[in-house]
């Protein structure tokens, strides 16, 4: 890992210090992004920056940098890390203020970014998932740093010997604790529509775009508990995990218990796009 970025300076992680009165610490008052870097190039940068801008607007914060400035900050971090494939984390909090709910008290945002080597994960053989009630708030389209519900849900999944929790509001699937959800049902790929109950995943949008380009039928539509249970394939998507097949749901096999054919195709198209992303 090279230096990290904190409020205009590049410095070793051990020297990056913030106030205990930072509202990120006292209130979880901030937003974040996770970008992937492949072969030293930031993947879907424009889309991530657009979502960052929307998240900031969603918490009544002015974007503290222009897109060109963000690009430069992130590029400097990438250049400082010798690894070809990296994961970039960017967090912006409302900054330091006395502990008072009023947002007017914070004058300067705190901006922190770091790059780490992208860990090698091999999830292509599939993962187990459990279903859980979606215990999060009503503004899930904001990529907020306030992640306690997701942390608890992931913990429940781990305790059950699974990797991800797939969430429900009533009878309707929302998303995973830190991923979007897709199913394949009678040859049609389905994923919940973008509204405030899910994060508009960059990977989700790209997977839909690439599948549609290949002529695979896709629908953005509500998915019920029964449809999830009886789906031939279930996948989850995120920048860090890409497209992962869920082969067991609540201890029961999904389809024939192996990664499905449509997932194989989606993965193939996704990997092809990654190697020449235009
Ligand atoms: N999480 N939904 C939630 C709740 C998420 O936290 C994430 C990603 C996604 C997928 O979004 P994207 O495809 O843009 O990565 C969906 C990141 C990776 C994280 O919190 O580390």
Coordinates of C-alpha atoms and ligand atoms in Angstrom, one line a residue:
X1 CA 0.0 0.0 0.0
X2 CA 1.3 3.5 -0.8
X3 CA 0.3 6.7 0.9
X4 CA -3.3 7.6 1.7
X5 CA -5.0 10.8 0.9
X6 CA -6.4 13.0 3.7
X7 CA -7.7 16.5 3.2
X8 CA -5.3 17.5 0.5
X9 CA -2.2 15.6 1.7
X10 CA -0.7 12.3 0.7
X11 CA 0.8 10.6 3.8
X12 CA 1.5 7.1 5.3
X13 CA -1.6 5.5 6.8
X14 CA -0.2 5.7 10.3
X15 CA 0.1 9.5 10.0
X16 CA -3.4 10.0 8.8
X17 CA -5.3 11.3 11.8
X18 CA -8.7 12.9 12.3
X19 CA -10.5 14.5 15.2
X20 CA -12.7 12.4 17.4
X21 CA -15.3 15.1 16.8
X22 CA -15.5 14.2 13.2
X23 CA -19.1 13.7 12.4
X24 CA -18.2 10.5 10.5
X25 CA -17.2 9.2 13.9
X26 CA -19.9 10.6 16.1
X27 CA -22.9 10.4 13.7
X28 CA -21.8 8.2 10.8
X29 CA -22.5 11.4 8.8
X30 CA -20.9 10.8 5.5
X31 CA -20.8 8.9 2.2
X32 CA -18.3 6.7 0.4
X33 CA -17.4 4.9 -2.9
X34 CA -15.5 1.8 -3.7
X35 CA -13.8 1.8 -7.1
X36 CA -11.9 -1.1 -8.7
X37 CA -8.7 -0.7 -10.6
X38 CA -7.8 -3.2 -13.4
X39 CA -4.5 -3.0 -15.1
X40 CA -3.9 0.4 -13.4
X41 CA -7.1 1.9 -14.9
X42 CA -10.1 2.9 -12.7
X43 CA -13.1 0.9 -13.9
X44 CA -16.4 2.8 -14.5
X45 CA -14.9 6.0 -13.0
X46 CA -17.5 8.4 -14.4
X47 CA -20.4 6.2 -13.1
X48 CA -18.9 6.1 -9.6
X49 CA -18.3 9.8 -9.6
X50 CA -21.9 10.5 -10.7
X51 CA -23.2 8.3 -7.9
X52 CA -20.9 10.0 -5.4
X53 CA -22.4 13.3 -6.5
X54 CA -25.9 12.0 -5.9
X55 CA -25.0 10.6 -2.5
X56 CA -23.6 13.9 -1.4
X57 CA -26.7 15.8 -2.7
X58 CA -28.8 13.2 -0.8
X59 CA -27.2 14.2 2.5
X60 CA -27.3 17.9 1.7
X61 CA -23.5 18.3 1.1
X62 CA -21.9 20.2 -1.7
X63 CA -19.5 18.1 -3.7
X64 CA -16.2 19.4 -2.3
X65 CA -14.1 18.6 -5.5
X66 CA -14.7 18.7 -9.2
X67 CA -14.6 15.5 -11.2
X68 CA -11.2 16.4 -12.6
X69 CA -9.9 16.9 -9.1
X70 CA -11.3 13.6 -7.9
X71 CA -9.7 11.9 -10.9
X72 CA -6.3 13.4 -10.0
X73 CA -6.6 12.4 -6.4
X74 CA -7.5 8.8 -7.3
X75 CA -4.9 8.6 -10.0
X76 CA -2.2 9.7 -7.6
X77 CA -3.2 6.9 -5.3
X78 CA -3.2 4.3 -8.1
X79 CA 0.2 5.5 -9.3
X80 CA 1.6 5.2 -5.8
X81 CA 0.6 1.5 -5.5
X82 CA 2.7 -1.0 -7.4
X83 CA -0.2 -3.5 -7.8
X84 CA -1.9 -3.6 -11.2
X85 CA -5.3 -4.5 -9.7
X86 CA -6.4 -2.4 -6.8
X87 CA -9.5 -1.4 -4.8
X88 CA -9.9 2.3 -4.0
X89 CA -11.9 3.5 -1.0
X90 CA -13.1 7.1 -0.9
X91 CA -15.0 8.5 2.1
X92 CA -16.3 12.0 2.6
X93 CA -17.7 13.1 6.0
X94 CA -19.4 16.4 6.9
X95 CA -16.3 17.2 8.9
X96 CA -15.7 18.3 12.5
X97 CA -18.2 20.0 14.7
X98 CA -19.3 19.9 18.3
X99 CA -21.7 17.0 18.9
X100 CA -24.9 18.6 17.8
X101 CA -27.2 17.2 15.2
X102 CA -27.3 20.5 13.2
X103 CA -25.4 20.1 10.0
X104 CA -24.8 23.9 9.8
X105 CA -22.0 23.6 12.4
X106 CA -19.6 21.6 10.2
X107 CA -17.5 24.0 8.0
X108 CA -15.0 21.7 6.1
X109 CA -15.7 18.1 5.0
X110 CA -13.2 15.4 5.8
X111 CA -11.9 13.7 2.7
X112 CA -10.1 10.4 3.0
X113 CA -9.0 8.0 0.2
X114 CA -6.8 4.9 0.1
X115 CA -5.8 2.2 -2.3
X116 CA -5.2 -1.4 -1.5
X117 CA -4.2 -4.4 -3.5
X118 CA -7.3 -6.2 -4.8
X119 CA -7.6 -9.4 -2.8
X120 CA -7.8 -12.6 -4.9
X121 CA -11.2 -14.1 -4.4
X122 CA -12.5 -17.2 -6.1
X123 CA -16.2 -17.2 -5.8
X124 CA -16.9 -18.7 -9.2
X125 CA -17.9 -22.0 -7.7
X126 CA -20.8 -20.2 -6.0
X127 CA -21.7 -19.1 -2.5
X128 CA -24.4 -19.8 0.0
X129 CA -26.8 -17.1 1.0
X130 CA -29.5 -16.7 3.7
X131 CA -32.6 -14.6 3.5
X132 CA -33.2 -11.9 6.1
X133 CA -35.6 -9.1 6.8
X134 CA -34.2 -5.8 5.4
X135 CA -33.6 -3.9 8.7
X136 CA -32.0 -0.9 7.0
X137 CA -33.3 2.6 6.6
X138 CA -35.4 4.1 3.8
X139 CA -32.7 5.9 1.8
X140 CA -30.7 2.9 0.6
X141 CA -29.9 4.7 -2.7
X142 CA -27.4 6.9 -0.8
X143 CA -24.1 5.2 -0.3
X144 CA -23.9 6.2 3.3
X145 CA -21.0 5.2 5.7
X146 CA -23.7 4.3 8.3
X147 CA -23.4 0.5 7.7
X148 CA -24.3 -1.0 11.0
X149 CA -27.4 -2.9 9.7
X150 CA -25.3 -4.3 6.8
X151 CA -22.6 -5.4 9.2
X152 CA -25.1 -7.2 11.4
X153 CA -26.7 -8.8 8.4
X154 CA -23.4 -10.1 7.1
X155 CA -22.6 -11.4 10.6
X156 CA -25.9 -13.3 10.6
X157 CA -25.0 -14.8 7.2
X158 CA -21.5 -15.8 8.5
X159 CA -23.1 -17.4 11.6
X160 CA -25.3 -19.5 9.4
X161 CA -22.3 -20.6 7.4
X162 CA -23.2 -18.4 4.4
X163 CA -21.5 -15.6 2.6
X164 CA -24.3 -13.1 1.9
X165 CA -27.7 -12.1 3.2
X166 CA -30.4 -11.5 0.7
X167 CA -32.9 -9.0 2.0
X168 CA -36.7 -8.6 2.0
X169 CA -39.0 -5.8 2.6
X170 CA -42.3 -7.7 3.3
X171 CA -42.5 -10.2 0.4
X172 CA -40.2 -8.3 -2.0
X173 CA -36.5 -8.8 -2.5
X174 CA -34.5 -5.6 -2.1
X175 CA -30.8 -6.5 -2.4
X176 CA -27.9 -8.2 -0.6
X177 CA -26.3 -6.8 2.5
X178 CA -23.5 -5.3 0.3
X179 CA -24.6 -6.4 -3.2
X180 CA -27.4 -6.3 -5.8
X181 CA -29.5 -9.4 -6.6
X182 CA -30.4 -11.0 -9.9
X183 CA -32.5 -14.1 -10.7
X184 CA -33.0 -16.1 -13.8
X185 CA -36.5 -17.4 -14.2
X186 CA -37.7 -19.1 -17.4
X187 CA -34.7 -17.7 -19.3
X188 CA -35.4 -14.1 -18.3
X189 CA -32.9 -12.2 -16.1
X190 CA -34.6 -10.2 -13.4
X191 CA -33.4 -7.6 -10.9
X192 CA -35.3 -5.2 -8.7
X193 CA -35.9 -1.7 -10.1
X194 CA -33.8 1.2 -8.9
X195 CA -35.6 3.1 -6.2
X196 CA -34.7 4.2 -2.7
X197 CA -34.8 0.7 -1.3
X198 CA -31.6 -0.4 -3.1
X199 CA -28.2 1.0 -3.9
X200 CA -28.0 1.7 -7.7
X201 CA -25.1 -0.7 -8.2
X202 CA -22.5 0.2 -10.9
X203 CA -22.0 -3.5 -11.5
X204 CA -25.8 -4.1 -11.6
X205 CA -26.2 -1.5 -14.3
X206 CA -23.3 -2.7 -16.3
X207 CA -24.4 -6.4 -16.2
X208 CA -27.9 -5.3 -17.4
X209 CA -26.4 -3.2 -20.2
X210 CA -24.0 -6.0 -21.4
X211 CA -26.7 -8.7 -21.3
X212 CA -29.1 -6.6 -23.2
X213 CA -26.5 -5.8 -25.8
X214 CA -26.1 -9.6 -26.3
X215 CA -29.9 -10.0 -26.7
X216 CA -30.4 -11.7 -23.4
X217 CA -34.0 -10.9 -22.1
X218 CA -33.7 -8.8 -18.9
X219 CA -36.4 -7.1 -16.8
X220 CA -36.1 -4.6 -13.9
X221 CA -39.0 -5.8 -11.9
X222 CA -40.1 -6.7 -8.3
X223 CA -39.1 -10.2 -7.2
X224 CA -41.2 -12.0 -4.6
X225 CA -40.0 -14.5 -2.0
X226 CA -41.6 -17.3 -4.0
X227 CA -39.9 -16.2 -7.2
X228 CA -36.5 -16.1 -5.5
X229 CA -37.2 -19.6 -4.0
X230 CA -38.1 -21.1 -7.3
X231 CA -35.5 -19.2 -9.5
X232 CA -33.3 -21.4 -11.7
X233 CA -30.3 -19.1 -10.9
X234 CA -29.6 -16.4 -8.4
X235 CA -26.6 -14.1 -8.7
X236 CA -25.3 -11.2 -6.6
X237 CA -23.2 -8.4 -8.0
X238 CA -20.8 -5.8 -6.6
X239 CA -17.7 -4.0 -7.7
X240 CA -15.5 -6.2 -5.5
X241 CA -17.2 -9.5 -6.1
X242 CA -18.3 -8.9 -9.7
X243 CA -21.0 -11.5 -10.5
X244 CA -21.3 -14.3 -8.1
X245 CA -23.6 -17.3 -8.4
X246 CA -25.7 -18.2 -5.3
X247 CA -25.9 -22.0 -5.3
X248 CA -27.6 -22.5 -1.9
X249 CA -30.3 -20.4 -0.4
X250 CA -31.4 -21.0 3.2
X251 CA -29.7 -24.5 3.0
X252 CA -31.6 -25.5 -0.2
X253 CA -29.9 -25.8 -3.6
X254 CA -30.6 -23.1 -6.1
X255 CA -31.5 -24.8 -9.5
X256 CA -29.4 -27.9 -9.7
X257 CA -27.0 -26.6 -7.1
X258 CA -24.3 -25.4 -9.6
X259 CA -23.6 -22.1 -11.2
X260 CA -26.0 -21.7 -14.1
X261 CA -25.6 -21.3 -17.8
X262 CA -26.8 -17.7 -18.0
X263 CA -24.4 -16.8 -15.2
X264 CA -21.6 -18.3 -17.2
X265 CA -22.5 -16.2 -20.2
X266 CA -22.9 -13.1 -18.0
X267 CA -19.4 -13.7 -16.5
X268 CA -17.9 -14.2 -19.9
X269 CA -19.3 -11.0 -21.3
X270 CA -18.3 -9.1 -18.1
X271 CA -14.7 -10.4 -18.2
X272 CA -14.4 -9.5 -21.9
X273 CA -15.7 -6.0 -21.2
X274 CA -13.2 -5.6 -18.3
X275 CA -10.3 -6.3 -20.6
X276 CA -11.4 -3.8 -23.2
X277 CA -13.9 -1.5 -21.5
X278 CA -15.5 0.6 -24.4
Ligands
LIG1 N1 -20.8 -2.3 -1.7 N2 -25.8 -2.8 -2.6 C1 -25.1 -2.5 -1.5 C2 -25.9 -2.3 -0.2 C3 -23.7 -2.3 -1.5 O1 -23.1 -2.0 -0.4 C4 -23.0 -2.5 -2.7 C5 -21.5 -2.4 -2.8 C6 -23.8 -2.8 -3.9 C7 -23.1 -3.0 -5.2 O2 -22.7 -1.8 -5.8 P1 -21.5 -1.7 -6.8 O3 -21.8 -2.6 -7.9 O4 -21.6 -0.3 -7.3 O5 -20.3 -2.0 -6.1 C8 -25.1 -2.9 -3.8 C9 -19.4 -2.0 -1.7 C10 -18.6 -2.7 -2.6 C11 -18.9 -1.9 -0.3 O6 -19.6 -1.5 0.6 O7 -17.7 -2.3 0.0

